[in-house]
């Protein structure tokens, strides 16, 4: 009779290295969906780009990053992952709020919006570098 435990018993299928990403992502999903429902109910779609990027950069991109980091915990442990986390999570709320104000007519906030977009894009490049350099099992 075999007494060796199966692989499934000795180690979980995935790590929880991306758990924080996933938790934050689902919060963005709640905000994004809430905004979507408000737009639909009011039939005022001016905040559509805010809704789109809260859902796409906040939910979709962050959830995928969380899953990538859970499947490849080595990539989650790197300095690049830490930089990715802070670049993304500081720039995105600034980007979402300043975009809403710029759409609302506060053109003076365009430099803030542009800066936050560049930082967000930088975070994506760091994510890309992390995937190319640290995606080993
Ligand atoms: C209950 C959930 C949701 C509601 C009620 C909702 C509602 C809306 C509404 C009313 C619009 C504007 C449509 C228009 O201007 O004609 C819109 C656009 C959009 N939504 Fe949502 N949405 C929801 C969830 C999501 C999710 C989960 C995502 C992404 C993961 C998403 C991505 C987008 C995008 C990208 C656009 C812009 C589409 C375009 O450029 O034409 N939405 N949504
Ligand atoms: C640093 C990251 C990003 C920046 C700076 C950015 C910037 C922009 C800008 C300036 C627009 C035009 C908005 C307008 O027409 O008012 C736009 C539209 C759009 N972007 Fe992005 N984007 C980023 C990331 C993404 C990502 C990751 C996705 C998808 C996963 C995405 C999907 C879209 C879509 C679907 C639209 C059309 C939205 C609408 O109809 O309102 N973007 N983006």
Short mmCIF file of C-alpha atoms and ligand atoms in Angstrom, two decimals:
data_model
loop_
_atom_site.label_atom_id
_atom_site.label_comp_id
_atom_site.label_asym_id
_atom_site.label_seq_id
_atom_site.Cartn_x
_atom_site.Cartn_y
_atom_site.Cartn_z
CA UNK A 1 0.00 0.00 0.00
CA UNK A 2 1.25 3.47 -0.83
CA UNK A 3 1.74 5.81 2.11
CA UNK A 4 3.38 8.62 0.16
CA UNK A 5 1.04 11.62 0.24
CA UNK A 6 -0.06 12.90 -3.13
CA UNK A 7 1.30 16.18 -4.46
CA UNK A 8 -2.05 17.83 -3.81
CA UNK A 9 -1.73 17.00 -0.10
CA UNK A 10 1.83 18.25 0.28
CA UNK A 11 1.57 21.57 -1.47
CA UNK A 12 -1.29 23.82 -2.49
CA UNK A 13 -1.79 24.32 -6.23
CA UNK A 14 -1.07 28.05 -5.94
CA UNK A 15 0.62 30.38 -3.49
CA UNK A 16 -1.19 33.40 -2.08
CA UNK A 17 1.59 35.77 -3.20
CA UNK A 18 -0.89 37.79 -5.25
CA UNK A 19 -3.63 37.89 -2.60
CA UNK A 20 -3.26 41.61 -1.83
CA UNK A 21 -3.48 42.44 -5.55
CA UNK A 22 -6.66 40.35 -5.81
CA UNK A 23 -8.25 41.95 -2.74
CA UNK A 24 -7.55 45.47 -4.02
CA UNK A 25 -8.72 44.46 -7.51
CA UNK A 26 -12.11 43.33 -6.27
CA UNK A 27 -12.52 46.65 -4.40
CA UNK A 28 -11.92 48.47 -7.71
CA UNK A 29 -14.49 46.15 -9.30
CA UNK A 30 -17.08 47.23 -6.72
CA UNK A 31 -16.34 50.93 -7.36
CA UNK A 32 -16.23 50.45 -11.15
CA UNK A 33 -19.47 48.49 -11.29
CA UNK A 34 -21.11 51.02 -8.95
CA UNK A 35 -20.10 53.81 -11.31
CA UNK A 36 -21.40 51.78 -14.27
CA UNK A 37 -24.78 51.29 -12.60
CA UNK A 38 -24.94 55.02 -11.75
CA UNK A 39 -24.16 55.91 -15.38
CA UNK A 40 -26.81 53.54 -16.65
CA UNK A 41 -29.42 54.74 -14.17
CA UNK A 42 -28.77 58.43 -14.89
CA UNK A 43 -28.24 57.91 -18.63
CA UNK A 44 -25.25 60.23 -18.24
CA UNK A 45 -22.16 58.53 -19.65
CA UNK A 46 -19.66 61.36 -19.28
CA UNK A 47 -17.70 59.35 -16.70
CA UNK A 48 -17.32 56.42 -19.09
CA UNK A 49 -13.49 56.69 -19.32
CA UNK A 50 -13.28 56.77 -15.50
CA UNK A 51 -15.52 53.70 -15.29
CA UNK A 52 -13.54 51.95 -18.05
CA UNK A 53 -10.15 52.50 -16.39
CA UNK A 54 -11.27 51.70 -12.85
CA UNK A 55 -12.53 48.41 -14.22
CA UNK A 56 -9.69 47.72 -16.67
CA UNK A 57 -6.64 49.00 -14.77
CA UNK A 58 -8.18 48.49 -11.31
CA UNK A 59 -9.99 45.18 -11.68
CA UNK A 60 -8.80 43.40 -14.82
CA UNK A 61 -5.10 44.36 -14.83
CA UNK A 62 -4.70 44.02 -11.06
CA UNK A 63 -6.52 40.69 -10.89
CA UNK A 64 -4.34 39.30 -13.67
CA UNK A 65 -1.22 40.59 -11.86
CA UNK A 66 -2.47 38.92 -8.65
CA UNK A 67 -2.95 35.62 -10.46
CA UNK A 68 0.46 35.88 -12.17
CA UNK A 69 2.14 36.53 -8.81
CA UNK A 70 0.26 33.64 -7.19
CA UNK A 71 1.33 31.23 -9.92
CA UNK A 72 4.92 32.55 -9.94
CA UNK A 73 5.72 33.50 -6.32
CA UNK A 74 9.38 34.03 -7.30
CA UNK A 75 8.25 36.93 -9.46
CA UNK A 76 6.14 38.25 -6.55
CA UNK A 77 9.16 38.24 -4.24
CA UNK A 78 11.34 40.43 -6.47
CA UNK A 79 12.18 44.11 -6.02
CA UNK A 80 10.48 44.74 -9.36
CA UNK A 81 7.21 43.34 -7.91
CA UNK A 82 7.43 45.77 -5.02
CA UNK A 83 8.07 48.67 -7.41
CA UNK A 84 5.21 47.48 -9.63
CA UNK A 85 2.85 47.36 -6.66
CA UNK A 86 3.55 50.89 -5.46
CA UNK A 87 3.74 52.50 -8.91
CA UNK A 88 0.37 50.97 -9.86
CA UNK A 89 -1.45 51.44 -6.59
CA UNK A 90 -0.38 55.03 -5.99
CA UNK A 91 -0.92 56.23 -9.56
CA UNK A 92 -4.29 54.58 -10.23
CA UNK A 93 -6.41 56.35 -7.57
CA UNK A 94 -4.79 59.68 -8.52
CA UNK A 95 -5.44 58.95 -12.19
CA UNK A 96 -9.09 57.96 -11.62
CA UNK A 97 -9.92 60.99 -9.46
CA UNK A 98 -8.03 63.55 -11.58
CA UNK A 99 -9.56 62.11 -14.77
CA UNK A 100 -13.03 62.56 -13.27
CA UNK A 101 -12.25 66.18 -12.39
CA UNK A 102 -10.71 66.92 -15.81
CA UNK A 103 -13.79 65.45 -17.53
CA UNK A 104 -15.87 67.59 -15.16
CA UNK A 105 -14.13 70.71 -16.51
CA UNK A 106 -11.19 71.23 -14.12
CA UNK A 107 -8.59 71.55 -16.85
CA UNK A 108 -6.04 72.81 -14.33
CA UNK A 109 -5.66 69.19 -13.17
CA UNK A 110 -4.42 68.00 -16.56
CA UNK A 111 -0.74 68.00 -15.42
CA UNK A 112 -1.68 65.85 -12.40
CA UNK A 113 -3.60 63.49 -14.69
CA UNK A 114 -0.74 63.32 -17.18
CA UNK A 115 1.82 62.67 -14.44
CA UNK A 116 -0.29 59.89 -12.87
CA UNK A 117 -0.78 58.30 -16.31
CA UNK A 118 2.98 58.28 -16.91
CA UNK A 119 3.58 56.71 -13.48
CA UNK A 120 0.88 54.11 -14.18
CA UNK A 121 2.48 53.33 -17.54
CA UNK A 122 5.87 53.05 -15.80
CA UNK A 123 4.32 50.51 -13.41
CA UNK A 124 3.19 48.46 -16.40
CA UNK A 125 6.74 48.54 -17.86
CA UNK A 126 8.14 47.37 -14.50
CA UNK A 127 5.53 44.56 -14.53
CA UNK A 128 6.70 43.61 -18.02
CA UNK A 129 10.35 43.62 -16.92
CA UNK A 130 9.45 41.48 -13.90
CA UNK A 131 7.66 38.95 -16.11
CA UNK A 132 10.59 38.75 -18.52
CA UNK A 133 13.21 38.44 -15.77
CA UNK A 134 11.57 36.48 -12.95
CA UNK A 135 9.01 34.08 -14.40
CA UNK A 136 10.78 30.89 -13.38
CA UNK A 137 9.17 28.06 -11.48
C1 LIG B 1 -22.77 45.96 -13.46
C2 LIG B 1 -21.64 46.22 -14.05
C3 LIG B 1 -21.45 47.31 -15.10
C4 LIG B 1 -22.31 48.28 -15.55
C5 LIG B 1 -23.73 48.57 -15.10
C6 LIG B 1 -21.60 49.02 -16.60
C7 LIG B 1 -22.13 50.11 -17.29
C8 LIG B 1 -21.49 50.77 -18.31
C9 LIG B 1 -22.05 51.90 -19.02
C10 LIG B 1 -23.43 52.51 -18.76
C11 LIG B 1 -21.14 52.28 -19.94
C12 LIG B 1 -21.26 53.44 -20.91
C13 LIG B 1 -21.85 52.96 -22.20
C14 LIG B 1 -21.99 54.09 -23.21
O1 LIG B 1 -21.36 55.14 -23.03
O2 LIG B 1 -22.70 53.87 -24.18
C15 LIG B 1 -19.99 51.40 -19.81
C16 LIG B 1 -18.86 51.47 -20.60
C17 LIG B 1 -17.76 50.66 -20.42
N1 LIG B 1 -17.60 49.66 -19.49
FE1 LIG B 1 -18.94 49.10 -18.10
N2 LIG B 1 -20.35 48.47 -16.76
C18 LIG B 1 -20.21 47.43 -15.86
C19 LIG B 1 -19.09 46.64 -15.71
C20 LIG B 1 -17.92 46.75 -16.43
C21 LIG B 1 -16.74 45.91 -16.23
C22 LIG B 1 -16.62 44.80 -15.19
C23 LIG B 1 -15.81 46.33 -17.14
C24 LIG B 1 -14.41 45.84 -17.39
C25 LIG B 1 -13.84 44.80 -16.83
C26 LIG B 1 -16.41 47.41 -17.91
C27 LIG B 1 -15.79 48.09 -18.92
C28 LIG B 1 -16.35 49.10 -19.64
C29 LIG B 1 -15.67 49.78 -20.74
C30 LIG B 1 -14.27 49.46 -21.26
C31 LIG B 1 -16.55 50.77 -21.22
C32 LIG B 1 -16.28 51.74 -22.35
C33 LIG B 1 -16.74 51.06 -23.60
C34 LIG B 1 -16.45 51.89 -24.83
O3 LIG B 1 -15.38 52.49 -24.93
O4 LIG B 1 -17.33 51.91 -25.72
N3 LIG B 1 -17.67 47.64 -17.44
N4 LIG B 1 -20.23 50.49 -18.81
C1 LIG B 2 -1.29 53.79 -17.95
C2 LIG B 2 -2.30 53.17 -18.47
C3 LIG B 2 -3.34 53.79 -19.38
C4 LIG B 2 -3.50 55.07 -19.80
C5 LIG B 2 -2.64 56.28 -19.48
C6 LIG B 2 -4.67 55.09 -20.64
C7 LIG B 2 -5.17 56.23 -21.29
C8 LIG B 2 -6.31 56.29 -22.03
C9 LIG B 2 -6.83 57.47 -22.68
C10 LIG B 2 -6.18 58.86 -22.62
C11 LIG B 2 -7.99 57.13 -23.30
C12 LIG B 2 -8.95 58.04 -24.08
C13 LIG B 2 -10.02 58.49 -23.11
C14 LIG B 2 -11.11 59.30 -23.75
O1 LIG B 2 -11.43 59.06 -24.91
O2 LIG B 2 -11.67 60.13 -23.06
C15 LIG B 2 -8.20 55.71 -23.07
C16 LIG B 2 -9.29 54.98 -23.51
C17 LIG B 2 -9.46 53.63 -23.30
N1 LIG B 2 -8.57 52.77 -22.69
FE1 LIG B 2 -6.93 53.33 -21.66
N2 LIG B 2 -5.21 53.83 -20.71
C18 LIG B 2 -4.41 53.00 -19.96
C19 LIG B 2 -4.58 51.66 -19.78
C20 LIG B 2 -5.59 50.90 -20.33
C21 LIG B 2 -5.72 49.48 -20.13
C22 LIG B 2 -4.75 48.62 -19.32
C23 LIG B 2 -6.84 49.10 -20.79
C24 LIG B 2 -7.45 47.72 -20.96
C25 LIG B 2 -7.15 46.66 -20.21
C26 LIG B 2 -7.41 50.30 -21.41
C27 LIG B 2 -8.55 50.35 -22.17
C28 LIG B 2 -9.11 51.50 -22.68
C29 LIG B 2 -10.43 51.54 -23.32
C30 LIG B 2 -11.37 50.35 -23.52
C31 LIG B 2 -10.65 52.88 -23.69
C32 LIG B 2 -11.92 53.48 -24.29
C33 LIG B 2 -12.70 53.92 -23.05
C34 LIG B 2 -13.92 54.76 -23.28
O3 LIG B 2 -14.62 54.57 -24.26
O4 LIG B 2 -14.17 55.64 -22.45
N3 LIG B 2 -6.62 51.37 -21.08
N4 LIG B 2 -7.17 55.23 -22.29
#
